Coordinates of C-alpha atoms and ligand atoms in Angstrom, one line a residue:
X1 CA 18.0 -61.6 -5.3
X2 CA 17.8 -61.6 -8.9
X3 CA 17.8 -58.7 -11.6
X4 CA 14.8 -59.8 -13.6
X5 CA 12.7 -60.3 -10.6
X6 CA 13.7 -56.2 -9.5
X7 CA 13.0 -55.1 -12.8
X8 CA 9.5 -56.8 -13.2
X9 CA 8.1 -55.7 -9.6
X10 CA 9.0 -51.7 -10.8
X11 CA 7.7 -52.7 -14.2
X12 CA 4.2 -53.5 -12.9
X13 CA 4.1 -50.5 -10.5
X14 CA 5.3 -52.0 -7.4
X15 CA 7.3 -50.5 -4.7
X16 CA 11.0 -51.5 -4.9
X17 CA 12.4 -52.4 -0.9
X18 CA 15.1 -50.8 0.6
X19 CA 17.3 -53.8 0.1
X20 CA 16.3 -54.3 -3.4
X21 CA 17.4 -50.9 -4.2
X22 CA 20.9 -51.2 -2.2
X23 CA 21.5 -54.1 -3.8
X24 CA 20.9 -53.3 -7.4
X25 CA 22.8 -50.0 -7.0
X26 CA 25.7 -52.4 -4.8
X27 CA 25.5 -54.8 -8.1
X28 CA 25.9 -52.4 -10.6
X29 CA 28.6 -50.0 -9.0
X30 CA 30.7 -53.6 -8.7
X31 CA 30.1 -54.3 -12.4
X32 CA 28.0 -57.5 -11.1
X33 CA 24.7 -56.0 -12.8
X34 CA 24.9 -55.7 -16.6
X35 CA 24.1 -52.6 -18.5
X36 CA 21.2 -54.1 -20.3
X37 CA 19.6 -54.9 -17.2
X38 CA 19.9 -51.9 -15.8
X39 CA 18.8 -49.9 -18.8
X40 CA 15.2 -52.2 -18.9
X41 CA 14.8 -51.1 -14.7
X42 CA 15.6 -47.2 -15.7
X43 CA 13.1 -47.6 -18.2
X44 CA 10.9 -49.1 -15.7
X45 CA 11.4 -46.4 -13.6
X46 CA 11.2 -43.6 -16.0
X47 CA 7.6 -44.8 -16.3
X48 CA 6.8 -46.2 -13.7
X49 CA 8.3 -43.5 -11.0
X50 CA 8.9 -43.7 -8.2
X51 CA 7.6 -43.1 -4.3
X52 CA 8.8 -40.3 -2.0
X53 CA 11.1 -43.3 0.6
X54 CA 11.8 -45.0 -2.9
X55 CA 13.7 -42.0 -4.1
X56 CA 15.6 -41.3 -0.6
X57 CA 16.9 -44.5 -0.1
X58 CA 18.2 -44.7 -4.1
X59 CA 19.8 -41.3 -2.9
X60 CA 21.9 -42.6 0.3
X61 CA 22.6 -45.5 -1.9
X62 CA 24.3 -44.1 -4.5
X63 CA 25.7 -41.1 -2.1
X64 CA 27.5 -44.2 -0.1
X65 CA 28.3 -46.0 -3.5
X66 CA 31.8 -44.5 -2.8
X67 CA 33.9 -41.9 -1.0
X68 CA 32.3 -39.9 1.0
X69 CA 33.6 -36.2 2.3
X70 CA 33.6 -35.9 6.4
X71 CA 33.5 -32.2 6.9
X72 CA 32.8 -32.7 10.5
X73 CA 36.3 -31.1 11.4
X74 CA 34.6 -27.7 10.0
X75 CA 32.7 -25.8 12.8
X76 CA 29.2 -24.7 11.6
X77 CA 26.5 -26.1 9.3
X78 CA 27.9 -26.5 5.7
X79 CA 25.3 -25.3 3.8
X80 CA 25.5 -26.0 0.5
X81 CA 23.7 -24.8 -3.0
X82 CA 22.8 -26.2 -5.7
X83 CA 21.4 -24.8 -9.1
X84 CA 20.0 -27.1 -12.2
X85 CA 21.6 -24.7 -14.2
X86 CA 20.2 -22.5 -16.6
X87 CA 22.3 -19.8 -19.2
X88 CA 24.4 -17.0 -17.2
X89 CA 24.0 -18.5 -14.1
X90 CA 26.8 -17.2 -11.9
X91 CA 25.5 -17.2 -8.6
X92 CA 27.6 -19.5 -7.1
X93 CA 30.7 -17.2 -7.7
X94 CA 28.9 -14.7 -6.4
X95 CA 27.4 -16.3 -3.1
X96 CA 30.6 -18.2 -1.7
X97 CA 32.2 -15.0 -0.4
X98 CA 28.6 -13.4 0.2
X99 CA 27.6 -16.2 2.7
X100 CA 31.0 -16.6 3.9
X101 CA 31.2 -12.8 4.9
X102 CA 28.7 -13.6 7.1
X103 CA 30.8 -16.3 9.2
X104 CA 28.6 -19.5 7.5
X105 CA 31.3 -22.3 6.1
X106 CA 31.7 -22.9 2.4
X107 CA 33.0 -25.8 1.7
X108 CA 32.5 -26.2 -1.9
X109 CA 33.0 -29.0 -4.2
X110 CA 32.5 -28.0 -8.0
X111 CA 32.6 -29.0 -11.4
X112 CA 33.9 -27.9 -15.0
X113 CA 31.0 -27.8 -17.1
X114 CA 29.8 -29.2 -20.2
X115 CA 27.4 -27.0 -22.3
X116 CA 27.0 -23.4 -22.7
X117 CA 29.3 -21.8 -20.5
X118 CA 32.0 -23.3 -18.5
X119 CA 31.4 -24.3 -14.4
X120 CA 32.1 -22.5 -11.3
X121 CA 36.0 -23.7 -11.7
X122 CA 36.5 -22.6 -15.1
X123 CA 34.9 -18.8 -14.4
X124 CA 37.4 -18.9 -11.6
X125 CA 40.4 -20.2 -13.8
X126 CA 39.3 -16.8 -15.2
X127 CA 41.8 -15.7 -12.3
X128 CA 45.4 -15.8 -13.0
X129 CA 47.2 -18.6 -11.0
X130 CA 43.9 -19.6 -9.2
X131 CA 44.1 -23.2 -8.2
X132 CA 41.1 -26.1 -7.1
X133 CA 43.6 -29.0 -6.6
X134 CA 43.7 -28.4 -3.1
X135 CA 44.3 -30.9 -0.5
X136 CA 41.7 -32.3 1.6
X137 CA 43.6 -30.8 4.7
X138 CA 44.2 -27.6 3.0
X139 CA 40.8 -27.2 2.2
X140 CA 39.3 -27.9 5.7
X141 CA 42.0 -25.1 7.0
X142 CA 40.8 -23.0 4.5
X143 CA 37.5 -23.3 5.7
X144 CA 38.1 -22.8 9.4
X145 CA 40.5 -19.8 9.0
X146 CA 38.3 -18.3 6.1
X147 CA 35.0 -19.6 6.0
X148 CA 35.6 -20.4 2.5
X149 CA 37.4 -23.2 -0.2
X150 CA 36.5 -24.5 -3.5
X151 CA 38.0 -27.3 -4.8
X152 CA 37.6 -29.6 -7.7
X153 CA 35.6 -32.8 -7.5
X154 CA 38.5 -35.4 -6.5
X155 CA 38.4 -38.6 -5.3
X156 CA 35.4 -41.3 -6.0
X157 CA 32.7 -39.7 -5.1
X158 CA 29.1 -41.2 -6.0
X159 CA 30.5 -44.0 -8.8
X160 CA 26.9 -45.3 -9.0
X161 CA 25.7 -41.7 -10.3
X162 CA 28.6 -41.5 -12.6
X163 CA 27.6 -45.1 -14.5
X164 CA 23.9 -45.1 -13.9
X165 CA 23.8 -40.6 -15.5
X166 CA 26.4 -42.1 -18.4
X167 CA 23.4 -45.6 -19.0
X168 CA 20.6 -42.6 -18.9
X169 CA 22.0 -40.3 -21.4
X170 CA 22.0 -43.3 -23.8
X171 CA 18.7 -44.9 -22.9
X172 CA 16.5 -41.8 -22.9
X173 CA 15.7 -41.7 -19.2
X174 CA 17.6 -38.9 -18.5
X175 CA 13.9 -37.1 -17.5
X176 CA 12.7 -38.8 -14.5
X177 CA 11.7 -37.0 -11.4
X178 CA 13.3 -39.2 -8.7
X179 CA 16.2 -40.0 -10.9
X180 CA 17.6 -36.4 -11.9
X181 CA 16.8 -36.0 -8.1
X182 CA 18.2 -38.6 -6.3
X183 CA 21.2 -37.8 -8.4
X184 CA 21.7 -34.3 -7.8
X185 CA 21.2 -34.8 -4.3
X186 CA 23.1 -38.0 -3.8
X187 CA 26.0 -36.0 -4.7
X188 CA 25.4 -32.9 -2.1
X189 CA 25.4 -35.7 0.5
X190 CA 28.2 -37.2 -0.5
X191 CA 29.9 -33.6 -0.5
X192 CA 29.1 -33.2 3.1
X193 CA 26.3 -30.6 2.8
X194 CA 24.3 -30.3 6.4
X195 CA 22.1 -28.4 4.5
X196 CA 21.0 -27.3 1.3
X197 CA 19.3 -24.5 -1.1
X198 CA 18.1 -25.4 -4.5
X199 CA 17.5 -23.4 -7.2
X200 CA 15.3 -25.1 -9.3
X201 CA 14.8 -23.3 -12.8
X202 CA 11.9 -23.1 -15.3
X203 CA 12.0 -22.5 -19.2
X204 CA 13.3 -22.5 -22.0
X205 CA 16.9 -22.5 -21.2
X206 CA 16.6 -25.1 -18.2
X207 CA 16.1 -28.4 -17.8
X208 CA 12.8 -28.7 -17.0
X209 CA 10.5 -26.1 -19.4
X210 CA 7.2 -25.6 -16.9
X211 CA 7.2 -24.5 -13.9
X212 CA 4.9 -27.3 -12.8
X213 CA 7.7 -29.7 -13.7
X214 CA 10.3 -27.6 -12.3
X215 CA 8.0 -27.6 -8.9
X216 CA 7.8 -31.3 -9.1
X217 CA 11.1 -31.9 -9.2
X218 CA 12.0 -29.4 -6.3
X219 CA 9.2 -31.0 -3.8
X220 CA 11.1 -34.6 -5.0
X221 CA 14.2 -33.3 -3.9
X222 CA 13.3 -31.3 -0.5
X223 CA 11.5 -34.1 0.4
X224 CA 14.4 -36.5 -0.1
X225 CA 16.7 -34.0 1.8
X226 CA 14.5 -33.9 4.7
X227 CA 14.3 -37.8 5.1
X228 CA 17.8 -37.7 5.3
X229 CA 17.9 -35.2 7.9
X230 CA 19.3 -32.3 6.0
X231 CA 17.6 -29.0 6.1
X232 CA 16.5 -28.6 2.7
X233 CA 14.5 -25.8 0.9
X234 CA 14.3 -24.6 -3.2
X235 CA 13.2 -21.8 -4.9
X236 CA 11.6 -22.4 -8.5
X237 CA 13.2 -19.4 -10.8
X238 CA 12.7 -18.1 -13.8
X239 CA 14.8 -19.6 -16.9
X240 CA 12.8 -17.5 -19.9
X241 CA 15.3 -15.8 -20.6
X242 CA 19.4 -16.1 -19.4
X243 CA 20.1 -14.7 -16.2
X244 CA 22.2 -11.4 -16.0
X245 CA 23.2 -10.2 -19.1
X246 CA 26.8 -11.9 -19.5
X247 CA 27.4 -15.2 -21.2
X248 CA 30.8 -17.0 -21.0
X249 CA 33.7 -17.2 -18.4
X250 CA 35.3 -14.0 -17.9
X251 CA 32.5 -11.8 -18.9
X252 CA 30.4 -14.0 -15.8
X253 CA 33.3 -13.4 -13.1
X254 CA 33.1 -9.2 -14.1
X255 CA 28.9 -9.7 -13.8
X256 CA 30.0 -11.6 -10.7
X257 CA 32.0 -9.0 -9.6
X258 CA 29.3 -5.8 -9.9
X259 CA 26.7 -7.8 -8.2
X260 CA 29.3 -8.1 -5.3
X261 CA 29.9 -4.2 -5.4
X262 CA 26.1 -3.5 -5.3
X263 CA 25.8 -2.7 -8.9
X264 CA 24.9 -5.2 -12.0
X265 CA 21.6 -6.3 -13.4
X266 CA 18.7 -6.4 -10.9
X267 CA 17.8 -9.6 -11.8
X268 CA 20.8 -11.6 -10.7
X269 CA 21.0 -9.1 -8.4
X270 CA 18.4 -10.3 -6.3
X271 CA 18.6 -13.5 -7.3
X272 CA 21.7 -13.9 -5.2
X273 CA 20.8 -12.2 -2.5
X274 CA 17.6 -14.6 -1.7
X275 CA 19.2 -17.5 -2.1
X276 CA 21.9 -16.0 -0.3
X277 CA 19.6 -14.9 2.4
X278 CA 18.1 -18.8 2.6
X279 CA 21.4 -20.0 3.2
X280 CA 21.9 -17.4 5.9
X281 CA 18.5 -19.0 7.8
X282 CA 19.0 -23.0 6.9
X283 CA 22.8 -22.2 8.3
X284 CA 21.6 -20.9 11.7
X285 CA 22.8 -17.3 11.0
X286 CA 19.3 -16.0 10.9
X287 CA 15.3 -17.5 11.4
X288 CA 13.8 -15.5 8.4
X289 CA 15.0 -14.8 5.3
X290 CA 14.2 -11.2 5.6
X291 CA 16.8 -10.8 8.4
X292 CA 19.4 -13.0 6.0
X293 CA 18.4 -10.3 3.6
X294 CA 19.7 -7.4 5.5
X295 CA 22.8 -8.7 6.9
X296 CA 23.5 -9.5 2.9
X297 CA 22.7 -6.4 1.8
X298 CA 25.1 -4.6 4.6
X299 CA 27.9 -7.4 3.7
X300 CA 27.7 -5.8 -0.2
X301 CA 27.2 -2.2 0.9
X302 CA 30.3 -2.6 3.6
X303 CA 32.5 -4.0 1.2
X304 CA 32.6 -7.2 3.5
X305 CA 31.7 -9.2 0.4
X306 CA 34.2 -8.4 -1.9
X307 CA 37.0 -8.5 0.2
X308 CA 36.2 -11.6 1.3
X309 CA 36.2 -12.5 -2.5
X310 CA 39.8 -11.1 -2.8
X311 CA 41.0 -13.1 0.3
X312 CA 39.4 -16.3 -1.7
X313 CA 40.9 -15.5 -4.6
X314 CA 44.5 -14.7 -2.8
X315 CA 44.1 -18.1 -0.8
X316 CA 43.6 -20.6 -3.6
X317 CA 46.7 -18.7 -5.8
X318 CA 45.0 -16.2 -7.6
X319 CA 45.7 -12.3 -8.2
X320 CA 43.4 -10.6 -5.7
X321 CA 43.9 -7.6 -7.7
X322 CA 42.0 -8.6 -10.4
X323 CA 39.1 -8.2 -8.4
X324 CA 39.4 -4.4 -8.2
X325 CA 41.1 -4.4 -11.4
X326 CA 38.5 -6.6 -14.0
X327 CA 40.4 -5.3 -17.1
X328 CA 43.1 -7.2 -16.1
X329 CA 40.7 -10.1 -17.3
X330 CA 41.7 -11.2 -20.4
X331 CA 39.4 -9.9 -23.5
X332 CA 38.3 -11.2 -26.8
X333 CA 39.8 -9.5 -29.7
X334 CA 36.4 -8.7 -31.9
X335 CA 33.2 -7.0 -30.4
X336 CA 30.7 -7.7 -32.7
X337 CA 27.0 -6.0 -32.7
X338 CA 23.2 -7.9 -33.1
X339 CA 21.4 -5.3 -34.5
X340 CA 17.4 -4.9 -33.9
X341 CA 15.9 -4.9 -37.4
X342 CA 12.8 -3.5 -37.0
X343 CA 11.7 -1.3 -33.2
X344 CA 9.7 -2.6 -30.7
X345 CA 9.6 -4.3 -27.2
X346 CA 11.5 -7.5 -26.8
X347 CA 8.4 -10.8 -26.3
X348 CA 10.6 -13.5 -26.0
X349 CA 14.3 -15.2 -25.5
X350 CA 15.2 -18.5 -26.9
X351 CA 17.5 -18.6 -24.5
X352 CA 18.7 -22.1 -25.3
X353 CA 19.7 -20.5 -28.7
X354 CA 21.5 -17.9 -26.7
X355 CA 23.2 -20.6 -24.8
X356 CA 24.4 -22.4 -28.2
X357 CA 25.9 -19.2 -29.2
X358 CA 27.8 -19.4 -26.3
X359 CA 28.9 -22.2 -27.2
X360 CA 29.3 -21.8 -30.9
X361 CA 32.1 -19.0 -29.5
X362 CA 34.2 -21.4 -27.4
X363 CA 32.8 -20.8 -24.0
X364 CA 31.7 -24.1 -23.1
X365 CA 32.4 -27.2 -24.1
X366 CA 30.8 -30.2 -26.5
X367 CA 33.1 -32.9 -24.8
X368 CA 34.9 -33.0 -21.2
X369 CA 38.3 -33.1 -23.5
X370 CA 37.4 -30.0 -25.0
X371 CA 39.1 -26.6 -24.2
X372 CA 37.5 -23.6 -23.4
X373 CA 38.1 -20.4 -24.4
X374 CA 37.3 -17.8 -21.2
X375 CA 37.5 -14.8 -23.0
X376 CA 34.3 -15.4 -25.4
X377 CA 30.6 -15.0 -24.6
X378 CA 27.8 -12.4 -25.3
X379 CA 26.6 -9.4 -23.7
X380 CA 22.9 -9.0 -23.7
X381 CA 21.8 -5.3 -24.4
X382 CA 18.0 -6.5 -24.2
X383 CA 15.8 -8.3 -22.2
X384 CA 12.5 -9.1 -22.3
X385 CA 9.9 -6.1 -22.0
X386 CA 13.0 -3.4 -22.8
X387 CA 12.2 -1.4 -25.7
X388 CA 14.5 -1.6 -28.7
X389 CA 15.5 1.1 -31.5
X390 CA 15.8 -0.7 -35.6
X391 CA 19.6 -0.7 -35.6
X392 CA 20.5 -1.0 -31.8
X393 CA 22.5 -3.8 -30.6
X394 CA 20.2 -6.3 -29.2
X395 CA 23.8 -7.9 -28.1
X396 CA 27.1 -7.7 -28.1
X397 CA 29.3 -11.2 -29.2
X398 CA 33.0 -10.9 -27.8
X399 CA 35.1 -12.9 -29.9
X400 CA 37.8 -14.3 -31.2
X401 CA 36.7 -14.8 -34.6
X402 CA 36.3 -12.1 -37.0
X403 CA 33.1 -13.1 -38.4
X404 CA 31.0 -15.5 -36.0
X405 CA 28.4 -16.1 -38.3
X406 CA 26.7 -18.9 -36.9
X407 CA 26.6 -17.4 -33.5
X408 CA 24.9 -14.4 -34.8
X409 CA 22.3 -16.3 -36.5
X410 CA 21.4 -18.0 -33.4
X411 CA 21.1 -14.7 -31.6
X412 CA 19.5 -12.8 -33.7
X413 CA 16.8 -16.3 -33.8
X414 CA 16.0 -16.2 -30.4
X415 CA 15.1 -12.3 -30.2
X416 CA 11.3 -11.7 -31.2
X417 CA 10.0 -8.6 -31.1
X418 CA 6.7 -7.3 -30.7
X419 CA 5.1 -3.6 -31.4
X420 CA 3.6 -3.8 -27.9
X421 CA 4.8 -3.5 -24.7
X422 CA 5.5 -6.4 -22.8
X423 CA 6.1 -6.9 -19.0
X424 CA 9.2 -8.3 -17.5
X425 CA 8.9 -11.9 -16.7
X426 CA 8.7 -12.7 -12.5
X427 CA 11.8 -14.2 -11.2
X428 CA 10.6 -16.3 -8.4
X429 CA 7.8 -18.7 -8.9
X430 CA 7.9 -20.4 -6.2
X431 CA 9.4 -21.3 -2.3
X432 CA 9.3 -24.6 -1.2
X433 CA 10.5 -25.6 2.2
Ligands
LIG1 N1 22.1 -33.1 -13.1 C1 22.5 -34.2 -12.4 O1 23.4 -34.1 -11.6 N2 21.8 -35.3 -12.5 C2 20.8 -35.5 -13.3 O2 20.2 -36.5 -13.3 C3 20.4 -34.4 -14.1 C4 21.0 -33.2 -14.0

């Protein structure tokens, strides 16, 4: 096979082969394939696209480019989640012990994050002593004694994705349908994940900014899911405006924390519990999503759910008692007010804006070499369609800097008002099974 003859086929709309597709993906993994070459067939791709059995097979390529987890010593269906991310999204912290207080295995692999806030493993690092280098044998234990583990991505999992996302972020294809979702679910699969929810979001703090591309990308990726025999299903969400009302490490675990206790902002709230509740069904626990609904509900209001977040925190080397004691989380030393200046009703977030505040503060990072700073973020005291007083904190920045004057520019920039009321923004948009 030769490169040029791959790259011209997908340039002039053809359909690549499966063995074409192994074989560049073989090439390039090995170093055989040259960057340049690869770049010219992203670019084909990019505009070109690509078909439905096109996408899965580039998928189970690069999900067998490298090591790949065998869970299959874990009882149970491994389900799995998955969000594109979005700012204040803290719903895997707070699903883990929610779906694992119902007796379905977690077996979760996460990242540190670059961007806005920090990943799932940083908000946990929150948590004095707590530890993700775990053992692959310690994990799997954990597992079948507790129903739960996270660890830190170890090991070589998908190198293809790891070059090919590197080539894309330098070559402008990083917005492709079935690349961002052969590479997002290349990665489940090489995880283990039997099955797996998506949460797909919309706006102007996400990835994708319409819901139509949002819904595109989810169909791409539960149809690839499917064809490789996992049960697969996403929900399209709202990402108008940042979800919750806490920004940055620690001030995500305490959000994290209420919504476990039954209390915290409705919409992350709920949130959780649906995709919670379609984990419950796609792991055999229930058949509707209603029913996963209820048993979620009673595994907040029994307290089954946080205890089984203390028993996770206590396994992997954390205090537990922080969990019942989130003052023992360490604060930021300022607490610095967004006043509204004029009254009215809140239109609109810029929640990418929000996000760079975030970041502007120290709770994410620019480069994987930075370091984060877990006691930072902002507190939203407004959302969209609340009404706001002149002189009322539209938000709260906890910081370590006296006078974070950048990050208050940003968030007083992505408030605008309006002298009429406004209604709050839906937070599903779609199901797609
Ligand atoms: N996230 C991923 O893992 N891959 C992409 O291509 C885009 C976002």
């Amino acid at each position: 096979m030769r490169m040029p003859d791959i790259i011209a086929k997908k340039r002039d709309g053809e359909r690549l082969s499966e063995s074409e597709i192994r074989w560049f993906i073989d090439g390039y993994t090995k170093d055989s394939i040259p960057d340049y070459q690869v770049s010219a067939l992203l670019m084909a791709i990019y505009f070109q696209g690509m078909t439905q059995e096109e996408a899965s097979v580039l998928t189970r390529a690069m999900a067998e480019s490298g090591e790949q987890l065998d869970l299959s010593s874990i009882e149970g269906i491994k389900v799995d989640k998955h969000s594109t991310g979005g700012v204040g999204d803290k719903t895997t912290l707070i699903l883990a012990p929610l779906v694992a207080a119902l007796g379905i295995p977690v077996a979760k692999m996460s990242g540190r994050g670059l961007g806005h806030t920090g990943g799932t493993i940083d908000k946990l690092e929150a948590f004095t002593g707590f530890q993700t280098e775990i053992s692959q044998k310690k994990f799997i234990e954990l597992v079948n004694t507790h129903k739960l583990a996270l660890a830190g991505q170890s090991g070589n999992l998908t190198p293809a994705d790891k070059k090919l996302y590197s080539l894309r972020d330098v070559t402008a294809t990083v917005n492709s349908t079935p690349l961002i979702a052969s590479s997002v679910m290349s990665k489940k699969i090489a995880a283990g994940a039997d099955a797996i929810v998506l949460d797909v979001k919309a706006g102007s703090g996400a990835f994708m900014s319409t819901v139509e591309e949002a819904a595109e990308l989810a169909e791409s990726m539960v149809g690839i899911g499917k064809s490789l025999n996992r049960r697969t299903m996403a929900l399209i969400t709202n990402m108008d405006q940042p979800l919750g009302r806490m920004i940055g490490n620690t001030l995500e675990v305490k959000e994290s924390l209420d919504v476990l206790r039954g209390e915290g902002p409705e919409d992350i709230y709920e949130l959780s519990v649906l995709l919670a509740a379609h984990m419950a069904v796609l792991g055999g626990k229930v058949t509707e999503p209603e029913e996963g609904r209820r048993l979620i509900e009673d595994a907040i209001r029994s307290g089954a759910a946080l205890e089984k977040m203390r028993e996770f925190i206590g396994n992997q080397g954390g205090d537990p008692t922080m969990v019942d004691r989130p003052d023992l989380l360490k604060e930021a030393e300022y607490k610095i007010e967004v006043k509204a200046t004029s009254t009215g009703y809140v239109r609109k977030m810029e929640t990418e804006l929000i996000g760079r505040a975030a970041m502007w503060l120290g709770a994410g990072r620019s480069t994987k070499t930075d370091t984060i700073d877990h006691s930072v973020g902002i507190e939203l005291k407004k959302k969209v369609g609340e009404k706001v007083e002149m002189g009322e904190p539209l938000a709260v920045l906890h910081s370590n800097t006296l006078q974070p004057t950048e990050a208050k520019k940003l968030v007083e920039e992505a408030y605008s008002l309006t002298g009429q009321p406004v209604e709050k923004p839906e937070l599903v948009h779609g199901t797609i099974y």
